[in-house]
Amino acid sequence: MKVILQNDLSNVNWNEVDEILHLVGWTKRSSETTRKVFEASHLVAIATINNRIVGFGRAISDGVFNASVCDVVVHPEYQKLGIGRKIMENILVNLKEISCVQLIATTGNEDFYRKLGLKRVKTSMARYLSYTLDGEFLLD
């Protein structure tokens, strides 16, 4: 099984992206919103096997000092095969000149990111408009 990574949105099948998001429980985002956030991103990493999207990730950045990794998702049938690692390694290599790369890990995935060299942040702050996300990610 050969995983191919691309860093552009040419030939992206947005229905496949939407399907993966729904399969992992991210059902509140519309197809239009998904496409909009990917197109506005500084960097994308799309993983395919046999021309089928099996995972993706993206980063937003000022291109110099700061970047934030978002939406690292792998199709449930392809999880635990190293695809998420390949996506993240691709993103981190492409952001190697950026001073600070951060992300918010979904609950339970912190060790995955720690193995890639990311560390917990002492002073990170956030706000969420969603009460559910506020409860999942924020400490106080």
mmCIF file with all atom_site columns, C-alpha atoms in Angstrom, residues 24-77:
data_model
loop_
_atom_site.group_PDB
_atom_site.id
_atom_site.type_symbol
_atom_site.label_atom_id
_atom_site.label_alt_id
_atom_site.label_comp_id
_atom_site.label_asym_id
_atom_site.label_entity_id
_atom_site.label_seq_id
_atom_site.pdbx_PDB_ins_code
_atom_site.Cartn_x
_atom_site.Cartn_y
_atom_site.Cartn_z
_atom_site.occupancy
_atom_site.B_iso_or_equiv
_atom_site.pdbx_formal_charge
_atom_site.auth_seq_id
_atom_site.auth_comp_id
_atom_site.auth_asym_id
_atom_site.auth_atom_id
_atom_site.pdbx_PDB_model_num
ATOM 1  C CA . VAL A 1 24 ? -14.668 10.505 12.438 1.00 0.00 ? 24 VAL A CA 1
ATOM 2  C CA . GLY A 1 25 ? -17.629 12.409 13.875 1.00 0.00 ? 25 GLY A CA 1
ATOM 3  C CA . TRP A 1 26 ? -16.940 15.892 12.541 1.00 0.00 ? 26 TRP A CA 1
ATOM 4  C CA . THR A 1 27 ? -20.455 16.387 11.214 1.00 0.00 ? 27 THR A CA 1
ATOM 5  C CA . LYS A 1 28 ? -21.171 20.045 11.963 1.00 0.00 ? 28 LYS A CA 1
ATOM 6  C CA . ARG A 1 29 ? -18.998 21.494 9.191  1.00 0.00 ? 29 ARG A CA 1
ATOM 7  C CA . SER A 1 30 ? -20.606 22.078 5.795  1.00 0.00 ? 30 SER A CA 1
ATOM 8  C CA . SER A 1 31 ? -18.890 21.029 2.566  1.00 0.00 ? 31 SER A CA 1
ATOM 9  C CA . GLU A 1 32 ? -18.586 24.689 1.625  1.00 0.00 ? 32 GLU A CA 1
ATOM 10 C CA . THR A 1 33 ? -16.892 25.539 4.927  1.00 0.00 ? 33 THR A CA 1
ATOM 11 C CA . THR A 1 34 ? -14.472 22.622 4.631  1.00 0.00 ? 34 THR A CA 1
ATOM 12 C CA . ARG A 1 35 ? -13.371 23.710 1.182  1.00 0.00 ? 35 ARG A CA 1
ATOM 13 C CA . LYS A 1 36 ? -13.097 27.334 2.293  1.00 0.00 ? 36 LYS A CA 1
ATOM 14 C CA . VAL A 1 37 ? -10.779 26.559 5.242  1.00 0.00 ? 37 VAL A CA 1
ATOM 15 C CA . PHE A 1 38 ? -8.551  24.325 3.128  1.00 0.00 ? 38 PHE A CA 1
ATOM 16 C CA . GLU A 1 39 ? -8.278  26.926 0.380  1.00 0.00 ? 39 GLU A CA 1
ATOM 17 C CA . ALA A 1 40 ? -7.408  29.626 2.938  1.00 0.00 ? 40 ALA A CA 1
ATOM 18 C CA . SER A 1 41 ? -4.686  27.516 4.551  1.00 0.00 ? 41 SER A CA 1
ATOM 19 C CA . HIS A 1 42 ? -0.969  28.210 4.266  1.00 0.00 ? 42 HIS A CA 1
ATOM 20 C CA . LEU A 1 43 ? -0.201  24.513 3.767  1.00 0.00 ? 43 LEU A CA 1
ATOM 21 C CA . VAL A 1 44 ? -2.171  21.353 3.071  1.00 0.00 ? 44 VAL A CA 1
ATOM 22 C CA . ALA A 1 45 ? -1.115  17.716 3.102  1.00 0.00 ? 45 ALA A CA 1
ATOM 23 C CA . ILE A 1 46 ? -3.459  15.284 1.363  1.00 0.00 ? 46 ILE A CA 1
ATOM 24 C CA . ALA A 1 47 ? -2.727  11.549 1.656  1.00 0.00 ? 47 ALA A CA 1
ATOM 25 C CA . THR A 1 48 ? -3.998  9.220  -1.052 1.00 0.00 ? 48 THR A CA 1
ATOM 26 C CA . ILE A 1 49 ? -3.839  5.525  -1.739 1.00 0.00 ? 49 ILE A CA 1
ATOM 27 C CA . ASN A 1 50 ? -4.775  4.412  -5.273 1.00 0.00 ? 50 ASN A CA 1
ATOM 28 C CA . ASN A 1 51 ? -6.041  7.948  -5.990 1.00 0.00 ? 51 ASN A CA 1
ATOM 29 C CA . ARG A 1 52 ? -8.447  7.809  -3.029 1.00 0.00 ? 52 ARG A CA 1
ATOM 30 C CA . ILE A 1 53 ? -8.087  10.334 -0.207 1.00 0.00 ? 53 ILE A CA 1
ATOM 31 C CA . VAL A 1 54 ? -7.385  8.532  3.067  1.00 0.00 ? 54 VAL A CA 1
ATOM 32 C CA . GLY A 1 55 ? -6.244  11.443 5.222  1.00 0.00 ? 55 GLY A CA 1
ATOM 33 C CA . PHE A 1 56 ? -5.284  15.072 5.350  1.00 0.00 ? 56 PHE A CA 1
ATOM 34 C CA . GLY A 1 57 ? -4.038  17.924 7.462  1.00 0.00 ? 57 GLY A CA 1
ATOM 35 C CA . ARG A 1 58 ? -3.483  21.619 7.071  1.00 0.00 ? 58 ARG A CA 1
ATOM 36 C CA . ALA A 1 59 ? -1.737  24.567 8.670  1.00 0.00 ? 59 ALA A CA 1
ATOM 37 C CA . ILE A 1 60 ? -2.442  28.254 8.895  1.00 0.00 ? 60 ILE A CA 1
ATOM 38 C CA . SER A 1 61 ? 0.536   30.556 9.211  1.00 0.00 ? 61 SER A CA 1
ATOM 39 C CA . ASP A 1 62 ? 2.045   33.993 8.786  1.00 0.00 ? 62 ASP A CA 1
ATOM 40 C CA . GLY A 1 63 ? 4.865   32.219 6.949  1.00 0.00 ? 63 GLY A CA 1
ATOM 41 C CA . VAL A 1 64 ? 7.593   33.414 9.314  1.00 0.00 ? 64 VAL A CA 1
ATOM 42 C CA . PHE A 1 65 ? 6.957   33.217 13.054 1.00 0.00 ? 65 PHE A CA 1
ATOM 43 C CA . ASN A 1 66 ? 3.812   31.220 13.776 1.00 0.00 ? 66 ASN A CA 1
ATOM 44 C CA . ALA A 1 67 ? 1.822   28.321 12.386 1.00 0.00 ? 67 ALA A CA 1
ATOM 45 C CA . SER A 1 68 ? -1.062  26.320 13.702 1.00 0.00 ? 68 SER A CA 1
ATOM 46 C CA . VAL A 1 69 ? -1.721  22.780 12.521 1.00 0.00 ? 69 VAL A CA 1
ATOM 47 C CA . CYS A 1 70 ? -5.400  21.975 12.012 1.00 0.00 ? 70 CYS A CA 1
ATOM 48 C CA . ASP A 1 71 ? -7.656  19.146 10.931 1.00 0.00 ? 71 ASP A CA 1
ATOM 49 C CA . VAL A 1 72 ? -5.260  16.201 10.911 1.00 0.00 ? 72 VAL A CA 1
ATOM 50 C CA . VAL A 1 73 ? -7.679  13.392 10.089 1.00 0.00 ? 73 VAL A CA 1
ATOM 51 C CA . VAL A 1 74 ? -7.282  9.845  8.770  1.00 0.00 ? 74 VAL A CA 1
ATOM 52 C CA . HIS A 1 75 ? -10.092 7.658  7.439  1.00 0.00 ? 75 HIS A CA 1
ATOM 53 C CA . PRO A 1 76 ? -11.011 5.132  10.170 1.00 0.00 ? 76 PRO A CA 1
ATOM 54 C CA . GLU A 1 77 ? -10.176 2.151  7.906  1.00 0.00 ? 77 GLU A CA 1
#
